[in-house]
CSV table of C-alpha atoms in Angstrom, one decimal:
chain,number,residue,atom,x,y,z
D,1265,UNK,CA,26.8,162.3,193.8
D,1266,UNK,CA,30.7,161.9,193.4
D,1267,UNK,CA,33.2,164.2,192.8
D,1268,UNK,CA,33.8,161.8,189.5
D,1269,UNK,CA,30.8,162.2,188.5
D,1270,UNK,CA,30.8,166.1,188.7
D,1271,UNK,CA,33.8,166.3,186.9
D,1272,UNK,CA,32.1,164.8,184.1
D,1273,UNK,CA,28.9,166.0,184.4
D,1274,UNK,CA,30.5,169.8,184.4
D,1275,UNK,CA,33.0,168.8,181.5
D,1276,UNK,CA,30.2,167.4,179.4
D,1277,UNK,CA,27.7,170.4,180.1
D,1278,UNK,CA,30.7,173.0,179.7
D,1279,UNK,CA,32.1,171.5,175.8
D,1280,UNK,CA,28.1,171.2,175.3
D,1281,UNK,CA,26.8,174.5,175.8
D,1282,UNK,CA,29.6,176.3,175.5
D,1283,UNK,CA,32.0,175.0,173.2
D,1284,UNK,CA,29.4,173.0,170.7
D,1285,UNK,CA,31.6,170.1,171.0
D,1286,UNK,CA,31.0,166.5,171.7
D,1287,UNK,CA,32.9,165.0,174.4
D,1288,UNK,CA,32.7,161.4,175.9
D,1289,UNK,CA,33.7,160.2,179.3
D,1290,UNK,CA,36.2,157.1,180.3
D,1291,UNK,CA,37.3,155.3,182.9
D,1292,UNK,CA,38.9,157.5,185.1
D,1293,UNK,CA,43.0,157.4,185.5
D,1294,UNK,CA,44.7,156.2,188.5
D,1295,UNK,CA,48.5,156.4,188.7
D,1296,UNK,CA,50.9,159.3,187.0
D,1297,UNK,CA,49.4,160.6,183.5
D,1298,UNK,CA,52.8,162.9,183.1
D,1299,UNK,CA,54.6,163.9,180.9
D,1300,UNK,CA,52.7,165.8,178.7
D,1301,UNK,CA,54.0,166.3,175.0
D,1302,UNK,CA,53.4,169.0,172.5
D,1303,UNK,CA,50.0,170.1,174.9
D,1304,UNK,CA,48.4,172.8,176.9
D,1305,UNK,CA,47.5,172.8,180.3
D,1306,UNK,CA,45.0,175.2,182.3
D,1307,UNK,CA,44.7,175.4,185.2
D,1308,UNK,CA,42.8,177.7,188.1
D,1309,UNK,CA,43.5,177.4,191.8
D,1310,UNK,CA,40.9,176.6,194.3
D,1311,UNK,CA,41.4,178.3,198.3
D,1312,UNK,CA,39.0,179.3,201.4
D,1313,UNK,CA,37.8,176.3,202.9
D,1314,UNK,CA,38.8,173.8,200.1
D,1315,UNK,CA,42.1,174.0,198.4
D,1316,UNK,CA,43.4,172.7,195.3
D,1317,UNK,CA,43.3,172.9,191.8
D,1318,UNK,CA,41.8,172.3,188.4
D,1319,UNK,CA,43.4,171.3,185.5
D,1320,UNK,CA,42.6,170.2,182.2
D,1321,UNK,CA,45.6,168.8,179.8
D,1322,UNK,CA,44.7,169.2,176.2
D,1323,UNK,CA,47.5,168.1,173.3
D,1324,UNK,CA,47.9,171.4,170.7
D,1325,UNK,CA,45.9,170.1,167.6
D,1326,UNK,CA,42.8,169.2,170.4
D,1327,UNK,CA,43.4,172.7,172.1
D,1328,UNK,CA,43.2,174.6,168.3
D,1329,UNK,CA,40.0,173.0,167.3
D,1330,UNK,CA,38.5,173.4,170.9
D,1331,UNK,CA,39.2,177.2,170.3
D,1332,UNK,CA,37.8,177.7,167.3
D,1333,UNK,CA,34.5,176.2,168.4
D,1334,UNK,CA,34.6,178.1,171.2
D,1335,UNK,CA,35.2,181.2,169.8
D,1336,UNK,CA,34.5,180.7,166.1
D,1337,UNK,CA,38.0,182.3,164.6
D,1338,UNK,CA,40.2,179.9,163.0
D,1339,UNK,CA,43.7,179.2,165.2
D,1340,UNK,CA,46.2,177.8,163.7
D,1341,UNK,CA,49.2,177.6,166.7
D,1342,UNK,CA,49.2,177.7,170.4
D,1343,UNK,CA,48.5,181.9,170.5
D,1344,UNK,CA,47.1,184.3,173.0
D,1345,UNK,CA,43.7,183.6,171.8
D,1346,UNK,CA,44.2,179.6,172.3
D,1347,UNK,CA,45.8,180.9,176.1
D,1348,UNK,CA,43.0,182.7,177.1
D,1349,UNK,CA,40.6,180.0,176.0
D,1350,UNK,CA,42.0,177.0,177.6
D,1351,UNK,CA,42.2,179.0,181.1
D,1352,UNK,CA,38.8,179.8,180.9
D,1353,UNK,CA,38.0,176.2,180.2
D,1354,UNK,CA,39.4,175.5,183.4
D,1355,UNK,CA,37.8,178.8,185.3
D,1356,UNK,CA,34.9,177.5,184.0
D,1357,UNK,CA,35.7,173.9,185.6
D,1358,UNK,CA,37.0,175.3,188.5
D,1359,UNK,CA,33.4,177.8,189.3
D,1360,UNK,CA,31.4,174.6,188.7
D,1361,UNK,CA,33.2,172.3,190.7
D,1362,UNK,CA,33.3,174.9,193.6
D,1363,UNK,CA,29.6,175.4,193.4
D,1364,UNK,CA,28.9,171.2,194.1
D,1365,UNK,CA,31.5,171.4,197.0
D,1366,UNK,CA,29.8,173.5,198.8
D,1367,UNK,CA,26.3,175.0,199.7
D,1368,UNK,CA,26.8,178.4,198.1
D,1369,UNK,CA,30.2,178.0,196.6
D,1370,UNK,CA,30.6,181.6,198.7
D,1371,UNK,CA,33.4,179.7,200.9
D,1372,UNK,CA,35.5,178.6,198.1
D,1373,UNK,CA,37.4,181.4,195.9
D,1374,UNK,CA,39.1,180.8,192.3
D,1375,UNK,CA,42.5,182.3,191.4
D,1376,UNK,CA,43.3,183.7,188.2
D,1377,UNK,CA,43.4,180.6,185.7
D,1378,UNK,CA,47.0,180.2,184.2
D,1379,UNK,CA,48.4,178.5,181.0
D,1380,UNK,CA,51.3,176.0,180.6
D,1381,UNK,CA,52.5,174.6,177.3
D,1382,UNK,CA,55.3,173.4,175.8
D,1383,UNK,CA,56.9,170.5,173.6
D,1384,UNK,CA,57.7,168.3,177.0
D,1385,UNK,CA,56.7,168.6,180.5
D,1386,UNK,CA,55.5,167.0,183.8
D,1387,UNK,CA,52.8,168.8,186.1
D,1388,UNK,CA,52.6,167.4,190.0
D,1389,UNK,CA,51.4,168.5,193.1
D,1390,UNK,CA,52.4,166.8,196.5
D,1391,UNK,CA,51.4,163.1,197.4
D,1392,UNK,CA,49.2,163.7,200.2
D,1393,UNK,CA,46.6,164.8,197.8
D,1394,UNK,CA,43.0,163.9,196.9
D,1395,UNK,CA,43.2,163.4,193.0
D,1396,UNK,CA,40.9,162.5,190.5
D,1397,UNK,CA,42.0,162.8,186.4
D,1398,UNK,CA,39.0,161.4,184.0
D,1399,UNK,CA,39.7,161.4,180.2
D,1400,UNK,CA,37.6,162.5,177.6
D,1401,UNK,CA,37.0,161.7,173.6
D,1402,UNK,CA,36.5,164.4,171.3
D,1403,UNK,CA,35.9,164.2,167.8
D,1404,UNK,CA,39.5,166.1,167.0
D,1405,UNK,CA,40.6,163.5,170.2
D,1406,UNK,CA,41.6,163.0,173.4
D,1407,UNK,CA,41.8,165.5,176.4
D,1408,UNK,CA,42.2,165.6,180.3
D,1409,UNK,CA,40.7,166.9,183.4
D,1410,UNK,CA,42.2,166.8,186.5
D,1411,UNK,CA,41.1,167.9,190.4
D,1412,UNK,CA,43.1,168.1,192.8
D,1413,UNK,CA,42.1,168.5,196.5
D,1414,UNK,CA,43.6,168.5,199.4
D,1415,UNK,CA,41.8,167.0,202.4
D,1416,UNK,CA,39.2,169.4,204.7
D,1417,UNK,CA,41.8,170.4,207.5
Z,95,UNK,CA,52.0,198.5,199.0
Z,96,UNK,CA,54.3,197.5,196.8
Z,97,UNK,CA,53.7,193.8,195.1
Z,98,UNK,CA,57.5,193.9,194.0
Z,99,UNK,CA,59.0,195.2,197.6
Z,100,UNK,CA,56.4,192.0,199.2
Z,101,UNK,CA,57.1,189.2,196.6
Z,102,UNK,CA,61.1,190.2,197.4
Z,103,UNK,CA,60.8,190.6,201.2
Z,104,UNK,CA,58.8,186.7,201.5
Z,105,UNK,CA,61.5,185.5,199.1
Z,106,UNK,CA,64.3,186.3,201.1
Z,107,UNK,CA,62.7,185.3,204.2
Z,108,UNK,CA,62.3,181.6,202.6
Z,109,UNK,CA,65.9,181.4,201.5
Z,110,UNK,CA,67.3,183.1,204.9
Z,111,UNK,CA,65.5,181.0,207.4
Z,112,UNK,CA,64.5,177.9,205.5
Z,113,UNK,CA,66.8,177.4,202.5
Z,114,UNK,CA,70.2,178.9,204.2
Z,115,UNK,CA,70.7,180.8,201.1
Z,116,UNK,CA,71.9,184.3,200.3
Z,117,UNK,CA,69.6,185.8,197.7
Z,118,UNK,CA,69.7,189.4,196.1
Z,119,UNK,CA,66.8,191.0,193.8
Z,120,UNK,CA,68.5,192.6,190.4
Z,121,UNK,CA,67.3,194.5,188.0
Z,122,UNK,CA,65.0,193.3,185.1
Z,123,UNK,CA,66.8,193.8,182.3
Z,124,UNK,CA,64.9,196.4,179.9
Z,125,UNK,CA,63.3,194.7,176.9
Z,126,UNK,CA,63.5,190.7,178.4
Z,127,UNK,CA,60.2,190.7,181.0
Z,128,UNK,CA,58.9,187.7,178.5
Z,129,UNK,CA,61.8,185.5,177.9
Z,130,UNK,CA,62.8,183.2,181.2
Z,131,UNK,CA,64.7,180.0,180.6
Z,132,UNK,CA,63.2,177.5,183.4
Z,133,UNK,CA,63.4,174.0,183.8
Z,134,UNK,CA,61.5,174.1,186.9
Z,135,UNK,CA,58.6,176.3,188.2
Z,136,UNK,CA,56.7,176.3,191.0
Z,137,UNK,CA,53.1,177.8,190.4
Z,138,UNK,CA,50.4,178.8,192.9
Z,139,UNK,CA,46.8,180.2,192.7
Z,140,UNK,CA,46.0,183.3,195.1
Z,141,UNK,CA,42.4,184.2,195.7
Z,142,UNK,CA,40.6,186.7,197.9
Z,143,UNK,CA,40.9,190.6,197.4
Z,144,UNK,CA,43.7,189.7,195.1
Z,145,UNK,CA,43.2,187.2,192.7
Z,146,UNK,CA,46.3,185.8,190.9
Z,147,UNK,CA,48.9,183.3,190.8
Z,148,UNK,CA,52.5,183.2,192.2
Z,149,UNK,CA,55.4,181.4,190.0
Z,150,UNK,CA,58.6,180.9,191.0
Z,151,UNK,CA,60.5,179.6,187.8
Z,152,UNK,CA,63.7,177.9,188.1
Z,153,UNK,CA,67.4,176.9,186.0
Z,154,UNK,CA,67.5,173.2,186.5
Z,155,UNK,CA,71.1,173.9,188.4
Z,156,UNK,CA,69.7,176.6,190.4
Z,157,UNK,CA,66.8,174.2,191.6
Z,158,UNK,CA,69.1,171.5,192.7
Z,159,UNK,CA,71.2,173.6,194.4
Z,160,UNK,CA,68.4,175.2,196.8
Z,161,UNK,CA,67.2,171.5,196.8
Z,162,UNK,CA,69.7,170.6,198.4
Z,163,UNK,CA,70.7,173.2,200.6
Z,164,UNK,CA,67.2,172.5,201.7
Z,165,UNK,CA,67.0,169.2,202.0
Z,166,UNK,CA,70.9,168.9,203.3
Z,167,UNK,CA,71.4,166.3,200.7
Z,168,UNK,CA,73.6,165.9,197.0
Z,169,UNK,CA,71.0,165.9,194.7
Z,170,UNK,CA,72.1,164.5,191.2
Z,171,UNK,CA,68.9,165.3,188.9
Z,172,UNK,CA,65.9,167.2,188.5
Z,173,UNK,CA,63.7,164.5,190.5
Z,174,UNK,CA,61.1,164.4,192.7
Z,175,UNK,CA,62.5,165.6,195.9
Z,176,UNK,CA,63.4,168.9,193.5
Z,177,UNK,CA,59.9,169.0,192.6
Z,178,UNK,CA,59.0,168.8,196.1
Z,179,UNK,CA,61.2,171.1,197.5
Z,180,UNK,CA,60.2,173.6,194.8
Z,181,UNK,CA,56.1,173.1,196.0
Z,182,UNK,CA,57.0,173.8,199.2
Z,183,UNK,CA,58.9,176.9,198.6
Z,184,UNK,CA,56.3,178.3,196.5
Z,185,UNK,CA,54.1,177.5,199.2
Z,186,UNK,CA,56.7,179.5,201.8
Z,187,UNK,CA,56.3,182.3,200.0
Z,188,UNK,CA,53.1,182.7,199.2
Z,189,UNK,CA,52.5,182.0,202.6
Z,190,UNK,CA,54.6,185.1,203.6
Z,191,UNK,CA,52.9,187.3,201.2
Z,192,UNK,CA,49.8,186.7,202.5
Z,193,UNK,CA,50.9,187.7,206.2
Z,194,UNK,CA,51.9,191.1,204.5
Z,195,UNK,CA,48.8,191.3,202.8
Z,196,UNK,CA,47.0,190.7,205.9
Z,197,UNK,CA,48.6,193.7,208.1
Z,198,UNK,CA,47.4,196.2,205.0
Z,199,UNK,CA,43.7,194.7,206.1
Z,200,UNK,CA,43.9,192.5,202.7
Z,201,UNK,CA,42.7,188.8,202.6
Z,202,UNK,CA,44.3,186.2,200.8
Z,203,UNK,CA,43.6,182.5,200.4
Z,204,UNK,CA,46.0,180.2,199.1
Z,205,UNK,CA,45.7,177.2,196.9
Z,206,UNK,CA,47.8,173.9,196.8
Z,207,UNK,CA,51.2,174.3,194.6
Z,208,UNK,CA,52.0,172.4,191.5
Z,209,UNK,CA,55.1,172.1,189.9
Z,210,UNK,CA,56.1,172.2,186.4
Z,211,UNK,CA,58.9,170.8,185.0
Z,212,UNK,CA,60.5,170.2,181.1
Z,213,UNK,CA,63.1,171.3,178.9
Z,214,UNK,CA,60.8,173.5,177.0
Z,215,UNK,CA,57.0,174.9,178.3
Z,216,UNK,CA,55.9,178.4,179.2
Z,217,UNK,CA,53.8,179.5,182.2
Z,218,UNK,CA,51.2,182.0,181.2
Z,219,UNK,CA,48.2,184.0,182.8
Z,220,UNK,CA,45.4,185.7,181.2
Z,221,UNK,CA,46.3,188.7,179.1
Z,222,UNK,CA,44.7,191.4,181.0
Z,223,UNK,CA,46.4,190.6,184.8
Z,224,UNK,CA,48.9,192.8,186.0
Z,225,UNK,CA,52.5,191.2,186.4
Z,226,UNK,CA,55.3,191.7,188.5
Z,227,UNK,CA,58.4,189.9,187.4
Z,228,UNK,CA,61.6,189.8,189.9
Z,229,UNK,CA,65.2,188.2,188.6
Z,230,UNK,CA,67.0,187.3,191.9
Z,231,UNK,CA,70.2,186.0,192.3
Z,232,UNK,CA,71.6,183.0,193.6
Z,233,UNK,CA,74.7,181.0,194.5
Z,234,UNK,CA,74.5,179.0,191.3
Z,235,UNK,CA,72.4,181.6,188.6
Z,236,UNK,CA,69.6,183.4,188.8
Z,237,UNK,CA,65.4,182.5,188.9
Z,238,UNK,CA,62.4,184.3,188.9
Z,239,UNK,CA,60.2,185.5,190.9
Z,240,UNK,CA,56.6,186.5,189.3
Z,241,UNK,CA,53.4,187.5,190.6
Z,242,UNK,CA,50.3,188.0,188.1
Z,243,UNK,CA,47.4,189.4,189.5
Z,244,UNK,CA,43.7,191.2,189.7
Z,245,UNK,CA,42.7,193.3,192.5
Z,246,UNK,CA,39.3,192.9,193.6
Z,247,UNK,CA,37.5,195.8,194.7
């Protein structure tokens, strides 16, 4: 199974079972995606014997309504409670993706999952790395996820 | 240890042997630990018996100039060889934190850095990690060093 295909299958699974929220897959994004307006990004770093990083890049009226699913309060601004929920979104991600890459997942460690939001920004990493963004539809729109991975040493 | 006393000492080892650059740690100033002005940040995911992320957030001047002390180049604008640059500094640094880390018997395993840029966005971590937050002064202003963090027992 591809990475691609994880990606989706652990996004879909994740906004399933724990959010209670539709979400369907496209075609997955070559090329630069940035900047990012009016959004929210978390991300959670990925070390040990792979390392990179998960991200997923949600705009502010997507982010609200995914944390009020998620944790049934209403939200009505980008707030602690929307913070907290968007990086474990991508904790979540990140603990799945680790477990596919390898046997026990025991040889890949997650970092603390961080926040970024703002009216405008741009979010890169350097070139030589393995990256793979897939969109997804919701019904209160569009969202990204993003894996970056640097190649096995 | 002291996070504070490590996250300064792999600092100014960056700047003094890889950026040429004087740098000296000042005071927080009492009441302003939440409000940074950066246009740049370099941000990267530590796992391992300290789980966390490093940010190093950045004036868009202040980038530019370490850019190109760096790089031993003019550089104009905020563009991809700042963003660059400001990776692989983060990366530096973390890199030097986690030799100190190692000769207290602590492991630490880095991620990949990403860099964040805009005029306005906010870097966050989950509201229960710890946080160490150095101003340190430059040449051309002063940026931030921060450290947010779990222990793992």
């Amino acid at each position: 199974m591809s990475l691609t295909k994880q990606i989706i299958d652990a996004t879909t699974d994740i906004f399933t079972t724990m959010v209670m929220m539709e979400v369907t897959p496209g075609e997955p994004i070559t090329g630069r995606v940035n900047p990012f307006h009016a959004s929210i990004s978390g991300m959670v770093g990925m070390a040990g014997s792979h390392k990179g990083m998960l991200a997923i890049h949600i705009p502010e009226p997507v982010a609200m309504a995914i944390t009020s699913n998620f944790l049934g309060l209403e939200v009505d601004a980008i707030n602690e409670d929307v913070q907290d929920a968007i990086g474990e979104l991508a904790n979540m991600l990140g603990g799945n993706v680790k477990s596919f890459l390898t046997e026990t997942g025991s040889d890949i460690k997650l970092s603390l999952p961080s926040t970024i939001f703002g009216q405008e920004y741009t979010f890169q990493c350097q070139d030589e790395v393995e990256t793979i963004v897939v969109p997804f539809t919701s019904s209160d729109g569009k969202f990204l996820v993003e894996l970056r991975l640097q190649s096995e040493a | 240890m002291n996070l504070g006393e490590t996250l300064i000492a792999s600092t100014k080892e960056v700047f003094d042997t890889m950026v040429m650059m004087e740098t000296t740690p000042e005071a927080l100033p009492e009441g302003q630990a939440g409000s940074i002005s950066a246009s740049v940040t370099g941000t990267l995911g530590l796992a391992g018996d300290l789980r966390g992320i490093l940010n190093l957030h950045f004036p868009d001047e202040v980038a530019r100039d370490i850019t190109a002390s760096l790089l031993g180049m003019e550089i104009e604008e905020l563009d991809d060889d700042v963003k660059d640059a400001i990776g692989e500094i983060t990366n530096m640094v973390a890199g030097g934190i986690k030799t100190a880390l190692a000769r207290e018997g602590m492991d630490l395993e880095l991620s990949i850095p990403t860099t964040v840029a805009g005029k306005s966005y906010q870097v966050n971590c989950f509201s229960g990690a710890n946080r160490v937050i150095i101003p340190i002064a430059v040449p051309k202003g002063t940026f931030w060093a921060e450290l947010k963090f779990m222990l793992n027992s």
